[in-house]
Amino acid sequence: FTQQLAKDSQDYCLAMVEPLFQAVMNLRDCAGDPVELNGEVMNQADWLKKAASTTNKQASANFYFVRLYLAVMFGKYEVAAEMALNRQKGQRMRNLTIVTETFYSSLTAIAIARSKGHNRLSHSVKKSISKLENWSKYSEWNFLHKLELLKAEQAFFNGFIGEAAKAYDRAIYFATANGFIHEQALA
């Protein structure tokens, strides 16, 4: 598929697809660091050099988002935080991706706050929960499990274990009911 895109000079589409395709390859065969987009499809250093010489800022935003997603999945929250910062410097993501990026960036912020022994969550996490509450009103099936997982993480961080357990259960229930098995596993 990527060879056909390259042959047909579909550079924009190719730049958008390569990071996703390499991420899938990383998930299938975890040889090396699964968060690094290096392998059969692409080499991330070469890809970034090429992307810097184009006007396709959406592809760079997509690249950092894909790495953010992988970093959270594999518990590499320092890398996830770096990817979130790099992503914020670039172009704004598209609607559905904004929600997912908000979710994974918030999970990252909570994990880093926990690992560094902070006693308060950042304002951005509270703001993200507020955004997800709003988005959930319009597309409950798509976002409610994300909201419940963030609420669970926030409650756990603040020491409200019973409340956290209930929110984790709700997150698992809504993720399962709506087919988000990857986020069911996170919960």
Coordinates of C-alpha atoms in Angstrom, one line a residue:
F1 CA 0.0 0.0 0.0
T2 CA 2.7 2.5 1.0
Q3 CA 4.7 1.5 -2.1
Q4 CA 1.7 2.4 -4.3
L5 CA 1.3 5.7 -2.6
A6 CA 4.9 6.5 -3.2
K7 CA 4.7 5.4 -6.8
D8 CA 1.7 7.6 -7.4
S9 CA 3.4 10.6 -5.7
Q10 CA 0.7 10.7 -3.0
D11 CA 3.2 12.3 -0.6
Y12 CA 0.6 13.8 1.8
C13 CA -1.2 10.5 2.2
L14 CA 2.0 8.6 2.5
A15 CA 3.3 10.9 5.2
M16 CA 0.0 10.4 7.2
V17 CA -0.1 6.6 6.8
E18 CA 3.6 5.7 7.4
P19 CA 3.6 6.4 11.2
L20 CA 0.3 4.5 11.6
F21 CA 1.5 1.6 9.6
Q22 CA 4.8 1.4 11.5
A23 CA 2.9 1.6 14.8
V24 CA 0.9 -1.4 13.8
M25 CA 4.1 -3.2 12.8
N26 CA 5.6 -2.3 16.2
L27 CA 2.5 -3.7 18.0
R28 CA 2.7 -6.9 16.0
D29 CA 6.4 -7.5 16.5
C30 CA 7.9 -5.8 19.5
A31 CA 11.5 -6.2 18.5
G32 CA 13.3 -3.1 19.8
D33 CA 11.6 -0.1 21.3
P34 CA 7.9 -0.2 20.3
V35 CA 7.6 3.5 20.9
E36 CA 10.2 4.3 18.3
L37 CA 8.8 4.4 14.7
N38 CA 11.7 2.5 13.2
G39 CA 11.4 -0.7 11.2
E40 CA 10.1 -2.2 8.0
V41 CA 7.9 0.8 7.0
M42 CA 10.0 3.8 8.1
N43 CA 12.9 5.3 10.1
Q44 CA 11.7 8.1 12.3
A45 CA 14.9 10.2 12.1
D46 CA 14.7 10.1 8.2
W47 CA 11.0 10.7 8.3
L48 CA 11.3 13.7 10.6
K49 CA 14.0 15.2 8.4
K50 CA 11.8 14.8 5.3
A51 CA 8.7 16.2 7.1
A52 CA 10.7 19.3 8.2
S53 CA 11.3 20.1 4.6
T54 CA 7.6 20.0 3.6
T55 CA 4.5 22.1 4.4
N56 CA 2.6 19.1 5.6
K57 CA 2.3 20.1 9.3
Q58 CA -0.6 17.7 9.8
A59 CA 1.6 14.7 9.2
S60 CA 4.1 15.9 11.8
A61 CA 1.2 16.3 14.3
N62 CA 0.0 12.8 13.4
F63 CA 3.6 11.4 13.9
Y64 CA 3.8 12.9 17.5
F65 CA 0.3 11.7 18.3
V66 CA 1.0 8.1 17.2
R67 CA 4.2 8.1 19.4
L68 CA 2.2 9.6 22.3
Y69 CA -0.4 6.8 22.0
L70 CA 2.3 4.1 21.8
A71 CA 4.2 5.6 24.8
V72 CA 1.1 5.6 27.0
M73 CA 0.3 2.0 25.9
F74 CA 3.7 0.9 26.9
G75 CA 3.9 3.0 30.1
K76 CA 6.7 5.3 28.9
Y77 CA 5.2 8.5 30.3
E78 CA 8.3 10.7 30.0
V79 CA 8.4 10.0 26.2
A80 CA 4.6 10.5 26.1
A81 CA 5.0 13.9 27.8
E82 CA 7.7 14.9 25.3
M83 CA 5.5 13.8 22.4
A84 CA 2.6 15.8 23.8
L85 CA 4.7 18.9 24.0
N86 CA 6.0 18.4 20.5
R87 CA 2.5 17.9 19.3
Q88 CA 1.3 21.1 20.9
K89 CA 4.0 23.0 19.0
G90 CA 2.6 21.8 15.7
Q91 CA -0.7 22.1 13.9
R92 CA -4.0 21.5 15.6
M93 CA -5.3 18.0 15.3
R94 CA -8.6 17.0 13.8
N95 CA -11.8 16.7 15.9
L96 CA -11.7 13.0 17.0
T97 CA -8.0 13.1 17.4
I98 CA -8.2 16.1 19.6
V99 CA -10.4 14.1 22.1
T100 CA -8.0 11.2 22.0
E101 CA -5.0 13.4 22.4
T102 CA -6.6 15.2 25.3
F103 CA -7.3 11.8 26.9
Y104 CA -3.8 10.3 26.5
S105 CA -2.0 13.6 27.4
S106 CA -4.0 13.7 30.6
L107 CA -3.2 10.1 31.5
T108 CA 0.4 11.0 30.9
A109 CA 0.2 14.0 33.2
I110 CA -1.4 12.0 35.9
A111 CA 1.2 9.2 35.7
I112 CA 4.1 11.7 35.7
A113 CA 2.6 13.5 38.7
R114 CA 2.3 10.2 40.6
S115 CA 5.8 9.1 39.7
K116 CA 7.3 12.4 40.8
G117 CA 5.4 12.4 44.1
H118 CA 3.4 15.6 43.4
N119 CA 0.5 16.2 45.7
R120 CA -1.6 18.1 43.1
L121 CA -2.7 17.5 39.6
S122 CA -2.1 20.2 37.0
H123 CA -4.8 22.5 35.9
S124 CA -4.7 20.9 32.5
V125 CA -5.9 17.6 33.8
K126 CA -8.9 19.3 35.4
K127 CA -9.5 21.2 32.2
S128 CA -9.3 18.0 30.2
I129 CA -11.9 16.3 32.4
S130 CA -14.2 19.3 31.9
K131 CA -13.8 19.0 28.2
L132 CA -14.5 15.3 28.2
E133 CA -17.6 15.9 30.3
N134 CA -18.8 18.3 27.6
W135 CA -17.8 16.0 24.7
S136 CA -19.5 13.0 26.4
K137 CA -22.8 14.9 26.3
Y138 CA -22.7 14.8 22.5
S139 CA -21.2 11.4 21.9
E140 CA -21.5 9.3 25.0
W141 CA -20.6 6.0 23.4
N142 CA -17.4 7.4 22.0
F143 CA -16.1 9.4 25.0
L144 CA -17.7 8.3 28.3
H145 CA -15.2 5.5 29.0
K146 CA -12.4 8.0 28.5
L147 CA -14.0 10.4 30.9
E148 CA -14.6 7.7 33.5
L149 CA -11.0 6.5 33.3
L150 CA -9.7 10.0 33.8
K151 CA -12.0 10.5 36.8
A152 CA -10.8 7.1 38.2
E153 CA -7.2 8.2 37.8
Q154 CA -7.9 11.5 39.4
A155 CA -9.7 9.9 42.3
F156 CA -6.9 7.4 42.8
F157 CA -4.3 10.1 42.7
N158 CA -6.2 12.0 45.4
G159 CA -6.5 9.0 47.6
F160 CA -10.2 8.3 47.1
I161 CA -9.8 4.6 46.4
G162 CA -13.5 3.5 46.6
E163 CA -14.5 6.3 44.2
A164 CA -11.6 5.3 41.9
A165 CA -12.7 1.6 41.9
K166 CA -16.2 2.5 40.9
A167 CA -15.0 4.9 38.2
Y168 CA -12.6 2.2 36.9
D169 CA -15.5 -0.3 36.8
R170 CA -17.6 2.2 34.8
A171 CA -14.7 2.9 32.4
I172 CA -14.3 -0.8 31.8
Y173 CA -18.0 -1.3 31.3
F174 CA -18.4 1.6 28.8
A175 CA -15.2 0.7 26.9
T176 CA -16.4 -2.9 26.6
A177 CA -20.0 -2.0 25.7
N178 CA -18.7 0.2 22.9
G179 CA -15.9 -1.9 21.5
F180 CA -12.9 0.1 22.8
I181 CA -10.9 -3.0 23.9
H182 CA -7.6 -1.2 23.8
E183 CA -8.9 1.4 26.3
Q184 CA -10.7 -1.3 28.2
A185 CA -7.3 -2.8 28.8
L186 CA -6.0 0.6 30.0
A187 CA -8.8 0.8 32.6

